[in-house]
Amino acid sequence: MRLHLKTTVQQDYLSVFQAFDERLFRRLAPPYPRLKLLRFDGSEPGNVVEVELQTGVKSFRWTSLITERQITDTAAWFVDEGQELPPPLRHWRHKHLVSRQDTGATIHDIIDYSTGSKVLDALLYPLMLAGFGMRKPVYRKIFGTGKV
């Protein structure tokens, strides 16, 4: 299943892309489940990000490996791929893309995920949309609204 969210902001795409660090990662964390950051190497290929999802009842480990990073004249991105995922996820690939726009940039969260069941993937979609949709106001607060 693919989820693609776009947020237009005022800052230049390279400035936005360079801000994808541990501080921004913490600010983007959803209120639930709580994330306990165990490791954050950065966004270069070979870097690892490891969190513990704390549900209040049980905790789950999530480890992602940065597999790609590229900067061009019009866009910049990095990709994290799940190595250890919480149930029911079996596959996770998240492309963090920032593209240049005339008056700023567009931040794209492009997420491909799978549980192994198309029905369960579809049931999770609204939760994924809500969880990653919470990033939009954070992006706009930090990088500007993108409205001229």
Tab-separated table of N, CA, C and O in Angstrom, residues 3 5 28 43-44 52-53 60 64 66 69 76 80 94 115 117-118 122 126 129 139 142 146:
chain	number	residue	atom	x	y	z
A	3	LEU	N	1.172	5.458	0.546
A	3	LEU	CA	0.646	6.705	1.092
A	3	LEU	C	1.594	7.806	0.640
A	3	LEU	O	2.818	7.669	0.777
A	5	LEU	N	1.932	11.915	1.032
A	5	LEU	CA	1.481	13.190	1.572
A	5	LEU	C	2.408	14.290	1.102
A	5	LEU	O	3.633	14.100	1.064
A	28	LEU	N	8.501	15.522	14.978
A	28	LEU	CA	7.530	14.876	14.104
A	28	LEU	C	6.878	13.642	14.734
A	28	LEU	O	5.932	13.091	14.173
A	43	SER	N	20.936	10.645	8.229
A	43	SER	CA	20.197	10.277	7.022
A	43	SER	C	21.118	9.948	5.838
A	43	SER	O	20.768	10.163	4.685
A	44	GLU	N	22.267	9.419	6.143
A	44	GLU	CA	23.196	8.957	5.110
A	44	GLU	C	23.038	7.445	4.941
A	44	GLU	O	22.723	6.744	5.905
A	52	GLU	N	11.685	2.721	20.115
A	52	GLU	CA	10.807	1.803	20.834
A	52	GLU	C	9.437	2.457	20.845
A	52	GLU	O	9.297	3.602	21.299
A	53	LEU	N	8.442	1.776	20.295
A	53	LEU	CA	7.065	2.264	20.318
A	53	LEU	C	6.455	1.829	21.637
A	53	LEU	O	6.379	0.634	21.924
A	60	PHE	N	7.309	-2.057	21.391
A	60	PHE	CA	7.769	-2.713	20.173
A	60	PHE	C	8.965	-1.953	19.626
A	60	PHE	O	8.969	-0.727	19.608
A	64	SER	N	15.122	1.102	11.407
A	64	SER	CA	15.168	1.411	9.977
A	64	SER	C	16.601	1.696	9.557
A	64	SER	O	17.380	2.276	10.320
A	66	ILE	N	18.930	3.545	6.593
A	66	ILE	CA	18.915	4.510	5.500
A	66	ILE	C	19.613	3.842	4.320
A	66	ILE	O	20.769	3.421	4.424
A	69	ARG	N	20.295	8.242	-0.490
A	69	ARG	CA	20.299	9.685	-0.254
A	69	ARG	C	20.830	10.326	-1.535
A	69	ARG	O	21.842	9.885	-2.067
A	76	ALA	N	15.800	16.737	-3.291
A	76	ALA	CA	16.717	16.001	-2.407
A	76	ALA	C	15.882	14.981	-1.648
A	76	ALA	O	14.718	15.239	-1.327
A	80	ASP	N	14.331	5.524	4.175
A	80	ASP	CA	14.559	4.579	5.273
A	80	ASP	C	13.715	3.341	5.009
A	80	ASP	O	12.573	3.439	4.580
A	94	HIS	N	10.127	4.334	3.395
A	94	HIS	CA	9.678	5.724	3.520
A	94	HIS	C	10.681	6.620	2.811
A	94	HIS	O	11.827	6.729	3.231
A	115	THR	N	1.476	-5.456	5.307
A	115	THR	CA	1.322	-6.387	6.425
A	115	THR	C	1.316	-7.822	5.920
A	115	THR	O	1.325	-8.757	6.713
A	117	SER	N	-1.257	-8.677	4.102
A	117	SER	CA	-2.684	-8.839	3.843
A	117	SER	C	-3.221	-7.535	3.249
A	117	SER	O	-3.136	-6.485	3.891
A	118	LYS	N	-3.778	-7.606	2.050
A	118	LYS	CA	-4.322	-6.398	1.416
A	118	LYS	C	-5.461	-5.801	2.234
A	118	LYS	O	-5.629	-4.585	2.288
A	122	ALA	N	-5.356	-2.055	3.921
A	122	ALA	CA	-6.418	-1.063	3.707
A	122	ALA	C	-6.984	-0.559	5.030
A	122	ALA	O	-7.284	0.628	5.177
A	126	PRO	N	-6.145	4.489	7.018
A	126	PRO	CA	-6.591	5.710	7.706
A	126	PRO	C	-5.723	6.060	8.920
A	126	PRO	O	-5.503	7.231	9.212
A	129	LEU	N	-2.542	7.559	7.486
A	129	LEU	CA	-2.860	8.892	6.989
A	129	LEU	C	-2.963	9.884	8.153
A	129	LEU	O	-2.407	10.988	8.085
A	139	TYR	N	5.643	20.748	9.947
A	139	TYR	CA	6.426	21.243	8.820
A	139	TYR	C	6.126	22.718	8.567
A	139	TYR	O	7.032	23.526	8.364
A	142	ILE	N	7.623	25.059	11.244
A	142	ILE	CA	9.073	25.178	11.187
A	142	ILE	C	9.540	25.875	9.909
A	142	ILE	O	10.419	26.727	9.950
A	146	GLY	N	3.973	28.269	3.186
A	146	GLY	CA	3.988	28.040	1.749
A	146	GLY	C	2.925	28.835	1.025
A	146	GLY	O	2.802	28.751	-0.180
